[in-house]
mmCIF file of C-alpha atoms in Angstrom:
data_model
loop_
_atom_site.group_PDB
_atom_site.id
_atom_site.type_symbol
_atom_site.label_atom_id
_atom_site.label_comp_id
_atom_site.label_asym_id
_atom_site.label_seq_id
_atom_site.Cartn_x
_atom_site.Cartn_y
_atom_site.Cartn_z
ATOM 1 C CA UNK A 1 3.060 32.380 8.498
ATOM 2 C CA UNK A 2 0.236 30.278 8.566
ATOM 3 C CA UNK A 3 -0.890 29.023 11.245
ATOM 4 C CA UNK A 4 -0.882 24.963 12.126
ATOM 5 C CA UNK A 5 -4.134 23.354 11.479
ATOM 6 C CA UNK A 6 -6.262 22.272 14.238
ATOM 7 C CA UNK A 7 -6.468 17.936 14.994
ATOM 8 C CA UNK A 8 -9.091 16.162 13.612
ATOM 9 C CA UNK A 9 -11.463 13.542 14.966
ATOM 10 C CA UNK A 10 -12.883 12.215 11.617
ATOM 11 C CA UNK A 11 -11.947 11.569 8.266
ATOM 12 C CA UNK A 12 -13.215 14.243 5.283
ATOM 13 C CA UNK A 13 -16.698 13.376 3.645
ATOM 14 C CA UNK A 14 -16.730 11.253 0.813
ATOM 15 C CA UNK A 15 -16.365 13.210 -2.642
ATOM 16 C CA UNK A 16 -16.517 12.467 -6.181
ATOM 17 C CA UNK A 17 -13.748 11.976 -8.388
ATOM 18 C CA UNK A 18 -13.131 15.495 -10.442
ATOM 19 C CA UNK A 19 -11.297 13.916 -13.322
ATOM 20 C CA UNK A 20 -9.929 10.459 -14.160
ATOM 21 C CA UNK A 21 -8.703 8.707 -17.059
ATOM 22 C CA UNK A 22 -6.189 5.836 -18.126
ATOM 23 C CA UNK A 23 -2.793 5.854 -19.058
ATOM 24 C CA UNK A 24 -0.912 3.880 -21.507
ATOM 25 C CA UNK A 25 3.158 2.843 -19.610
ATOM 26 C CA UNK A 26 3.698 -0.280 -21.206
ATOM 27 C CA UNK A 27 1.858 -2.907 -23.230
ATOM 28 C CA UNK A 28 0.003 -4.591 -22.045
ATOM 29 C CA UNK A 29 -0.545 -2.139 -19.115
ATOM 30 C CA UNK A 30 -2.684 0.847 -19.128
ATOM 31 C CA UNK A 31 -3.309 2.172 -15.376
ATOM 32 C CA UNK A 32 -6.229 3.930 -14.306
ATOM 33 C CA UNK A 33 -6.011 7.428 -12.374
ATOM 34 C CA UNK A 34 -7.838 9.773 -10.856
ATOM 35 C CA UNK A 35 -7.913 13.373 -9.395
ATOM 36 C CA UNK A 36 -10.734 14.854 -6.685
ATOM 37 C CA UNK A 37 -10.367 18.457 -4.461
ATOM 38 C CA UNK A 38 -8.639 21.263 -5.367
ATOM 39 C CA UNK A 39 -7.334 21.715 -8.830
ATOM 40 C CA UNK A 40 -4.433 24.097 -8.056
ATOM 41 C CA UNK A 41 -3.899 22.654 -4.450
ATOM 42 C CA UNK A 42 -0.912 21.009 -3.072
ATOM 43 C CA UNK A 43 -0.566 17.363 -5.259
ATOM 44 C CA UNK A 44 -1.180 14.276 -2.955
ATOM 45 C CA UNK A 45 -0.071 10.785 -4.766
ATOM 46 C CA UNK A 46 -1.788 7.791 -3.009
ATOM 47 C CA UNK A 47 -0.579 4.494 -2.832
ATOM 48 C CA UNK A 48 -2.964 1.891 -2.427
ATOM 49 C CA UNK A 49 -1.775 -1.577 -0.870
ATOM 50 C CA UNK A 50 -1.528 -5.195 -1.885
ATOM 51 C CA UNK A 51 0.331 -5.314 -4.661
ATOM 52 C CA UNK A 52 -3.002 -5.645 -6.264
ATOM 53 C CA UNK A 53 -5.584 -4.458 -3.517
ATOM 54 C CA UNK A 54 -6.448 -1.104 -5.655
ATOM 55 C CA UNK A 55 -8.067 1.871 -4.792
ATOM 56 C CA UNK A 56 -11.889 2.878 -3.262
ATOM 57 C CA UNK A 57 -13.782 6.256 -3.157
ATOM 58 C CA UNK A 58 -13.014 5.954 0.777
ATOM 59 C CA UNK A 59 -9.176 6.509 0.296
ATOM 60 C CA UNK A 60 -10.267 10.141 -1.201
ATOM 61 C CA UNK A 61 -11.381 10.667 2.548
ATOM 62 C CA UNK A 62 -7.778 10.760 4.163
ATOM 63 C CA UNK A 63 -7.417 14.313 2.572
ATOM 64 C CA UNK A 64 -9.015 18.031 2.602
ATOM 65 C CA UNK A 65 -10.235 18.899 -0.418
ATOM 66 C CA UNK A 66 -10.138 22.449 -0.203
ATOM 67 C CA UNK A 67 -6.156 22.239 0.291
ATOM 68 C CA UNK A 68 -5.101 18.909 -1.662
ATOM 69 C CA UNK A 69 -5.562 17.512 -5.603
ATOM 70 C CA UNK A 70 -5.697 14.396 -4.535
ATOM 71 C CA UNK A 71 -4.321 11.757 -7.321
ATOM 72 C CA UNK A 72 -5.364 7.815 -7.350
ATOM 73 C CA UNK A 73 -4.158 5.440 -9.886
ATOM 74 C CA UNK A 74 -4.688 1.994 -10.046
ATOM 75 C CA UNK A 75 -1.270 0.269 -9.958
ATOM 76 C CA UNK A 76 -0.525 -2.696 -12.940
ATOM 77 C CA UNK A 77 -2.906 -5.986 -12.592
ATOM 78 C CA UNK A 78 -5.112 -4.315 -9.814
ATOM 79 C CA UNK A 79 -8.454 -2.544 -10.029
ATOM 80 C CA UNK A 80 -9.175 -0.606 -12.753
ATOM 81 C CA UNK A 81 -6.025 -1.333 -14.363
ATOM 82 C CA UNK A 82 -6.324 -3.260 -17.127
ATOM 83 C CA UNK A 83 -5.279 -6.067 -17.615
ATOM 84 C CA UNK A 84 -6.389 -7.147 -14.415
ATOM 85 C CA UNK A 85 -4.320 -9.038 -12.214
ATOM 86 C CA UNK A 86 -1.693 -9.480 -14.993
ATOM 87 C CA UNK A 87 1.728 -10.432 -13.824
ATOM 88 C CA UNK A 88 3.060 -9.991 -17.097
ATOM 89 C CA UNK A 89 5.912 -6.828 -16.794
ATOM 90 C CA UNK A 90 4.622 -6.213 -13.272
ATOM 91 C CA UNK A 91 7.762 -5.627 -10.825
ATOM 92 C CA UNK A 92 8.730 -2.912 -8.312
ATOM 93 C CA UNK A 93 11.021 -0.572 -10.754
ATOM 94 C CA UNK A 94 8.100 -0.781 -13.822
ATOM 95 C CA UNK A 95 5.534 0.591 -10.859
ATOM 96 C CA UNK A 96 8.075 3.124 -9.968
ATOM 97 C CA UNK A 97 8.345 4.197 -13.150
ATOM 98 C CA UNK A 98 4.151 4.491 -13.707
ATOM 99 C CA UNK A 99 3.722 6.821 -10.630
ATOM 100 C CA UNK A 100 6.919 8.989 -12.199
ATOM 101 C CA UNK A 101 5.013 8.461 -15.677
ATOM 102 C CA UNK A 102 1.611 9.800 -14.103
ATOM 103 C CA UNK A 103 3.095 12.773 -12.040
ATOM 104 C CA UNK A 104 4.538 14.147 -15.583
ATOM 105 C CA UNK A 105 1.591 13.362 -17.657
ATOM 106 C CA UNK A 106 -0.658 15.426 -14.993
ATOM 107 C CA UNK A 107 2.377 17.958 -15.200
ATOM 108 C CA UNK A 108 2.640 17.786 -11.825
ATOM 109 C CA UNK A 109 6.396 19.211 -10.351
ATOM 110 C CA UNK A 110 6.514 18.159 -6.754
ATOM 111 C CA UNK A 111 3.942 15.930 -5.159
ATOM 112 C CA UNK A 112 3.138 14.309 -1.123
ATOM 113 C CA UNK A 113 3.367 10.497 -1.589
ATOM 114 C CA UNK A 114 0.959 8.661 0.624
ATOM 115 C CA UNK A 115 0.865 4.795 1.025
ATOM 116 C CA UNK A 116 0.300 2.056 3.419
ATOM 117 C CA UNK A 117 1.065 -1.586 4.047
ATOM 118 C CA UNK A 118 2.769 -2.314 0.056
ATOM 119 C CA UNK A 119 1.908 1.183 -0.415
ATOM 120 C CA UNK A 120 4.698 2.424 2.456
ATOM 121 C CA UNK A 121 6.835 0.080 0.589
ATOM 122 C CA UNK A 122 6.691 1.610 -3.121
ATOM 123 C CA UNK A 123 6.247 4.598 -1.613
ATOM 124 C CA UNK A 124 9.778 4.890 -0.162
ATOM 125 C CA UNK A 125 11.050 3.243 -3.527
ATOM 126 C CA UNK A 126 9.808 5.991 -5.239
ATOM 127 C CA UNK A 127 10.958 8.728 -2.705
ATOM 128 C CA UNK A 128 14.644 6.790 -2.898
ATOM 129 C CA UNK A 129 14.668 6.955 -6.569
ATOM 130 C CA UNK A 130 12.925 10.464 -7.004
ATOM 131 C CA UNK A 131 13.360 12.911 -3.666
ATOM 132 C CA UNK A 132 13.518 16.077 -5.530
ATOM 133 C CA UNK A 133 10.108 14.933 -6.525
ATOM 134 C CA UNK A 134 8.906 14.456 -2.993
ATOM 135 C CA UNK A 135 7.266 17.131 -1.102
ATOM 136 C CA UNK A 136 6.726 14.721 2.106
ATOM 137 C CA UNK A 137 6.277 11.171 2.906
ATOM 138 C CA UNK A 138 3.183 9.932 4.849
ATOM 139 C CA UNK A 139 3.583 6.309 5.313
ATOM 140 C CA UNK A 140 1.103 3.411 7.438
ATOM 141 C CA UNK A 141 2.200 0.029 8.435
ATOM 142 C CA UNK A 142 5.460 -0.081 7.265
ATOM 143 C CA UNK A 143 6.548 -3.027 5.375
ATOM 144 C CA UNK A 144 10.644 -2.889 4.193
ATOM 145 C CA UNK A 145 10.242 -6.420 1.454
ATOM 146 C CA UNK A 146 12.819 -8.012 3.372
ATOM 147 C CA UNK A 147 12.521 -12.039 4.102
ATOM 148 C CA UNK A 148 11.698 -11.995 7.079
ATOM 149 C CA UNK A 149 8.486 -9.928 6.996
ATOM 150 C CA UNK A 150 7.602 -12.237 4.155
ATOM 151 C CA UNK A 151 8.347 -15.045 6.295
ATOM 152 C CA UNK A 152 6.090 -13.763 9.468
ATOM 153 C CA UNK A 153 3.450 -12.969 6.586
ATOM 154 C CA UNK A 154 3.373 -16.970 5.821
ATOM 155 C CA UNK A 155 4.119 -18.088 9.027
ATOM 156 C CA UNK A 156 4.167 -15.515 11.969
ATOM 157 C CA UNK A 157 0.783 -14.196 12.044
ATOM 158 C CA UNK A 158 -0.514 -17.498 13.007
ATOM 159 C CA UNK A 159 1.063 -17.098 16.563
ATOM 160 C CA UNK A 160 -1.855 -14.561 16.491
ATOM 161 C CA UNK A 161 -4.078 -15.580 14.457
ATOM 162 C CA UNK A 162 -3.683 -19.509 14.988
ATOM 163 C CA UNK A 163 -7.610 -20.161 13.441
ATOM 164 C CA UNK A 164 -7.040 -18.474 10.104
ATOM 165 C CA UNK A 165 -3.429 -19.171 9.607
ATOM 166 C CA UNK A 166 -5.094 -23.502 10.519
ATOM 167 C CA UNK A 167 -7.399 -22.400 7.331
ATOM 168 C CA UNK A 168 -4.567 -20.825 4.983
ATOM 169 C CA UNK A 169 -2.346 -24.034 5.440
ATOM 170 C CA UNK A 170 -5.421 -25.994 5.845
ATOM 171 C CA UNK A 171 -6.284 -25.310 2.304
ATOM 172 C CA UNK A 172 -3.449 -27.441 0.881
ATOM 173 C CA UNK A 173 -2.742 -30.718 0.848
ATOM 174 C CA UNK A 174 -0.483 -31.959 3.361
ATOM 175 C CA UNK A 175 2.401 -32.252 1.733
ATOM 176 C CA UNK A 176 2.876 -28.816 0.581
ATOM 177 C CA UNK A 177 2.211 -26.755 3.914
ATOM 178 C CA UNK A 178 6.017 -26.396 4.336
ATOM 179 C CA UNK A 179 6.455 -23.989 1.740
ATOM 180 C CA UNK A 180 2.619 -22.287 1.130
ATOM 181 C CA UNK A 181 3.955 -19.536 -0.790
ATOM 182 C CA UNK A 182 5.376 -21.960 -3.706
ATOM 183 C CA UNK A 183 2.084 -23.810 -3.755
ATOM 184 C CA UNK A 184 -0.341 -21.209 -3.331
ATOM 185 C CA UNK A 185 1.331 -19.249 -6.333
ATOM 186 C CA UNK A 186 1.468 -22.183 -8.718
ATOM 187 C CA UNK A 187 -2.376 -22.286 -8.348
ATOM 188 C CA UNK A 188 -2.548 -18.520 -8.687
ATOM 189 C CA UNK A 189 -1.048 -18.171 -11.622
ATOM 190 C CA UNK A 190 -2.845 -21.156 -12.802
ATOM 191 C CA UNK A 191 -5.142 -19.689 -15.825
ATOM 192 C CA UNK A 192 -8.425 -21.995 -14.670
ATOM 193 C CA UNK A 193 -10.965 -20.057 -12.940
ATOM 194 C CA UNK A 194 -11.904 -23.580 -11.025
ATOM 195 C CA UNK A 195 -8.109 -23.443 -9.633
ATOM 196 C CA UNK A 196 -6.938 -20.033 -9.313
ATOM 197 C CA UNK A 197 -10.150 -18.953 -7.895
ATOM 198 C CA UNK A 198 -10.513 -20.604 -4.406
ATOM 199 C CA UNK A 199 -6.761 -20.383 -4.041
ATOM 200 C CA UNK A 200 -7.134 -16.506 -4.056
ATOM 201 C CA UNK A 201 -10.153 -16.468 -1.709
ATOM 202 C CA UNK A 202 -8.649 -18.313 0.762
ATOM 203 C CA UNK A 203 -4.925 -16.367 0.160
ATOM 204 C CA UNK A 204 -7.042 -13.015 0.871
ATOM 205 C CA UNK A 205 -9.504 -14.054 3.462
ATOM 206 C CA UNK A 206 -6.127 -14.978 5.608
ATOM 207 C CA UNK A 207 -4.974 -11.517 5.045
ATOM 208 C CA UNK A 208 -8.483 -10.111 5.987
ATOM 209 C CA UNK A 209 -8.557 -11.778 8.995
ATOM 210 C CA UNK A 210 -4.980 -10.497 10.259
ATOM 211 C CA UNK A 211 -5.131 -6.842 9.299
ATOM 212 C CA UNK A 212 -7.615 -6.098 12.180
ATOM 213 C CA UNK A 213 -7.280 -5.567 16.210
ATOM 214 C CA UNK A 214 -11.056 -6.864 16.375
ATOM 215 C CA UNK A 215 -12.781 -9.080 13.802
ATOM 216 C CA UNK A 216 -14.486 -7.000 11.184
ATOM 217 C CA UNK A 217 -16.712 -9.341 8.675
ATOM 218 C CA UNK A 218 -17.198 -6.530 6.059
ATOM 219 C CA UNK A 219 -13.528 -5.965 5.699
ATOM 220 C CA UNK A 220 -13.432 -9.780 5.277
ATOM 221 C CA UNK A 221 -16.005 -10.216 2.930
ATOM 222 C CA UNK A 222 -14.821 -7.217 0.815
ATOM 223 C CA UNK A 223 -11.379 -8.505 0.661
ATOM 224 C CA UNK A 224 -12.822 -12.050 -0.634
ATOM 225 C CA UNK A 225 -15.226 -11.297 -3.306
ATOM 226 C CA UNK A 226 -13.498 -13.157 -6.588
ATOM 227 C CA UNK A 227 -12.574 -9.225 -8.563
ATOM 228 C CA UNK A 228 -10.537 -8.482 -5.439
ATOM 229 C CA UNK A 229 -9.239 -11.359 -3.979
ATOM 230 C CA UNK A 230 -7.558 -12.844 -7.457
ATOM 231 C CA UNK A 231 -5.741 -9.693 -7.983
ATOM 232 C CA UNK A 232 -5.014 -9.296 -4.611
ATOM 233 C CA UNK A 233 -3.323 -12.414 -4.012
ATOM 234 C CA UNK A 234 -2.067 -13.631 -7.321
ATOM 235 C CA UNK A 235 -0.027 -10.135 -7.441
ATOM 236 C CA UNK A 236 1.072 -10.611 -3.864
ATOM 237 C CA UNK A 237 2.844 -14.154 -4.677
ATOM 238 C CA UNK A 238 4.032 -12.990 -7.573
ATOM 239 C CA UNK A 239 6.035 -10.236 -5.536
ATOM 240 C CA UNK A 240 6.577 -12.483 -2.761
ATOM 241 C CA UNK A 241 7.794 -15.397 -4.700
ATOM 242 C CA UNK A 242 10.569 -12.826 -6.289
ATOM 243 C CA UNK A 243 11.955 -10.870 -3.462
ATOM 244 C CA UNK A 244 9.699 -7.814 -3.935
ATOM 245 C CA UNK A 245 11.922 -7.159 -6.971
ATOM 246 C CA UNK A 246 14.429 -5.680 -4.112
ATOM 247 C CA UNK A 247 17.730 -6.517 -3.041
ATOM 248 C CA UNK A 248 17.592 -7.885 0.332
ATOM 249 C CA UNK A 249 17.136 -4.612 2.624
ATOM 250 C CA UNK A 250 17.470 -2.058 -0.615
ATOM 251 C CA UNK A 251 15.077 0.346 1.253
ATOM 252 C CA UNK A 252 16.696 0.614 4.853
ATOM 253 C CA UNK A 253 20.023 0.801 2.836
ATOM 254 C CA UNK A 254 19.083 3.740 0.747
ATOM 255 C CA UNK A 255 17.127 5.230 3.876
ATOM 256 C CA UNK A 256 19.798 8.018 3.571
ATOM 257 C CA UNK A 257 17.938 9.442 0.649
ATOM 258 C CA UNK A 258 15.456 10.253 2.268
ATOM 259 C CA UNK A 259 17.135 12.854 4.636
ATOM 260 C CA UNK A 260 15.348 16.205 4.116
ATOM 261 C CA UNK A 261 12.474 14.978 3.097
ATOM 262 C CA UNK A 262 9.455 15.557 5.920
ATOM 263 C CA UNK A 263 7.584 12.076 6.622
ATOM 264 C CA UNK A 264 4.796 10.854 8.888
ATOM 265 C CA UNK A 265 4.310 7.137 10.259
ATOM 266 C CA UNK A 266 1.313 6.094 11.482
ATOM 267 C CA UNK A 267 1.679 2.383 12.955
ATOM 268 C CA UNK A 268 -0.473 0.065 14.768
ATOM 269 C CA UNK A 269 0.810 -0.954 17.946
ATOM 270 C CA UNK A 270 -0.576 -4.289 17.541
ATOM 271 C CA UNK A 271 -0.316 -4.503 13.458
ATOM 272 C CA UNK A 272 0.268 -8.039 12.897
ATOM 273 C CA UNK A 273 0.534 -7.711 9.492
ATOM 274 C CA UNK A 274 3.385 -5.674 9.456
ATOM 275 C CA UNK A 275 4.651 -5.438 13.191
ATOM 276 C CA UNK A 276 5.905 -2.183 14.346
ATOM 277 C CA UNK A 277 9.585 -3.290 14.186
ATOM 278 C CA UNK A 278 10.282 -2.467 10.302
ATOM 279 C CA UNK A 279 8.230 1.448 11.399
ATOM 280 C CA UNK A 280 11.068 1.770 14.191
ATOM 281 C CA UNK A 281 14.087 0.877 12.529
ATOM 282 C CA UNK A 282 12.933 3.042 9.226
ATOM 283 C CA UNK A 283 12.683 6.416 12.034
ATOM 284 C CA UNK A 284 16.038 5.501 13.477
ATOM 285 C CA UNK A 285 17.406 5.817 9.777
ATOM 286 C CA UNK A 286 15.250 9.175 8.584
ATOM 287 C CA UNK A 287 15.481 11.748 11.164
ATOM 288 C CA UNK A 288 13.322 14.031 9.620
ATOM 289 C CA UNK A 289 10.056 11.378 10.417
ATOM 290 C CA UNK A 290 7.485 11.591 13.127
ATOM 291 C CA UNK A 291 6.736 7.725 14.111
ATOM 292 C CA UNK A 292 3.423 7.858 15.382
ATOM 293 C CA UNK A 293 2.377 4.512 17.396
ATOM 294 C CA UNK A 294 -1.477 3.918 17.909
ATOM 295 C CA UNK A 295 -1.892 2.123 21.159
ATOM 296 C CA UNK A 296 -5.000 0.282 20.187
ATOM 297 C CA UNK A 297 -4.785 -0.420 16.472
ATOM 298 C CA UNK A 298 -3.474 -2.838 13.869
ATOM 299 C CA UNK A 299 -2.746 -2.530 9.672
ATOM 300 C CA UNK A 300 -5.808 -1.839 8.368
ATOM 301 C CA UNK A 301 -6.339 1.900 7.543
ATOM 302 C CA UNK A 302 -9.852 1.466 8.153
ATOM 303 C CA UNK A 303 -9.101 1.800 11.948
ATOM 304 C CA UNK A 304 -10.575 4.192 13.402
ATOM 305 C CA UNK A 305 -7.048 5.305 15.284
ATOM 306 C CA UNK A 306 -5.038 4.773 11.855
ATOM 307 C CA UNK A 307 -7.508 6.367 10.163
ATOM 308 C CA UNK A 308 -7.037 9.646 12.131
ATOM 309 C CA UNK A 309 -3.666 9.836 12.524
ATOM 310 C CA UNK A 310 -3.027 9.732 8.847
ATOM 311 C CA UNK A 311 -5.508 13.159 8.140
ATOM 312 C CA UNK A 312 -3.814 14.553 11.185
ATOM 313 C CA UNK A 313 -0.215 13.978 9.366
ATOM 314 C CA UNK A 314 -2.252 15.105 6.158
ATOM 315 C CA UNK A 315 -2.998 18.238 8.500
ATOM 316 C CA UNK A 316 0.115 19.037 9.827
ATOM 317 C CA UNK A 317 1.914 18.985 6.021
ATOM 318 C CA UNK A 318 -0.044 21.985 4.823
ATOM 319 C CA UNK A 319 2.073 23.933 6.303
ATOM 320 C CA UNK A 320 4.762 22.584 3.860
ATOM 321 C CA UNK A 321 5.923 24.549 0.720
ATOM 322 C CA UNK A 322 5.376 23.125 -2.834
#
């Protein structure tokens, strides 16, 4: 047998991609994809957040690259993807169906899925509508698309975060800070840049502001330049505005499927973003999970104690079979 890899303290240096290229699903769509490490290693799938937030060279990092081929797409409307920050066929089953689509075309058999924040969330869609696919499930800051945790995303986190939720609502006029999601998407999806623009900047700098334990201005500042932000947040009302494209609690409900399938939480203790509640009642449904809690840490996976934990979880799964 082999033996169990050793912890880490640090994520994997930074590599370049090995291949990439873009895949037609469904006009208008075509999603970008990439591949990095080993070519005949065990098949990672990562799932980036948002909807819309796309991936970065950093989210190669999470993963060894003499053990993993390590697969990135773009999902519809968000980074490379083009077209960019299209709502246009963009719901929950379609992206399902891309990441099944992608896994075939790389003729892939079995893969790990990886996601966090949105990413948990399509994540255990796909493993709930594919788990003979599924190798393992290694999930951060578990978000379950009910309405409440839409409803704490609008509202809640300024119990925290009283200054930038002030801004978010502060943004609007008066009379339409009882229902921000409504009147933030109707300038979102408005197709002036003089509109749509500032509306997604101030969307994603409220976001930016919650996801860490301590302030971090680059995270901020990355989050709010205009080609991330738009996609970022038009995509997220777009989702938010129709249920996540989910029944109401579709993901606990179905929880059942994923029994036998290996997973790994990582949650922030103090994850505002997506508080640890949705992460504790998913592990009481899927005994086969290891819900790790990281006492000083909130969403973002840029934390240093997120950040760990999830190549530790990476670690422990290569002792998995294909």
């Amino acid at each position: 047998t082999d033996p169990v890899p050793m912890p880490r303290d640090r994520l994997y240096p930074t590599l370049e991609a090995r291949k990439s290229g873009r895949l037609p699903v469904e006009p208008p769509h075509e999603i970008y994809w990439e591949e990095a490490g080993r070519p005949d290693g065990v098949p990672v799938c990562f799932l980036h957040g948002g909807p819309g937030a796309g991936t970065s060279a950093g989210h190669r990092r999470f993963f060894d690259p003499a053990h993993y081929r390590i697969v990135l797409h773009d999902q519809r409307g968000a980074g490379r993807s083009t077209p960019s920050a299209c709502v246009e066929k963009n719901d929950t089953q379609r992206l399902v169906a891309d990441i099944e689509a992608l896994r075939r075309h790389l003729g892939i058999e079995r893969w790990i899925v990886f996601g966090g924040s949105w990413g948990s969330s399509l994540a255990l869609a796909y493993a709930e509508t594919h788990p003979s696919q599924v190798i393992a499930l290694v999930l951060r800051g578990v978000f379950l698309c009910r309405k409440a945790e839409v409803e704490w995303f609008l509202f809640g986190m300024g119990r925290f975060f009283p200054e930038a939720h002030a801004a978010f609502l502060g943004f609007l006029p008066e009379a339409e800070r009882g229902d921000p999601l409504t009147a933030y998407y109707q300038r979102l999806i408005d197709p002036e840049p003089g509109v749509h623009g500032p509306a997604a900047t101030a969307w994603s700098r409220y976001e930016a502001e919650c996801s860490t334990l301590l302030p971090n201005r680059d995270s901020v500042q990355s989050l709010t330049r205009s080609d991330v932000a738009l996609p970022l947040a038009r995509l997220e009302a777009h989702y938010f505005v129709n249920g996540l494209f989910l029944e109401e609690g579709a993901l606990l409900r179905d929880a059942e499927r994923l029994h036998g399938i290996p997973g790994a939480i990582v949650q922030g203790r103090y994850d505002v973003v997506c508080p640890p509640w949705s992460a504790h009642e998913l592990a009481t449904l899927w005994p086969d999970v290891r819900l790790t809690l990281v006492p000083d840490a909130g969403h973002s996976a840029t934390e240093p104690g997120i950040a760990i934990g999830l190549v530790n979880a990476m670690e422990r799964f290569k002792t998995l079979a294909r």
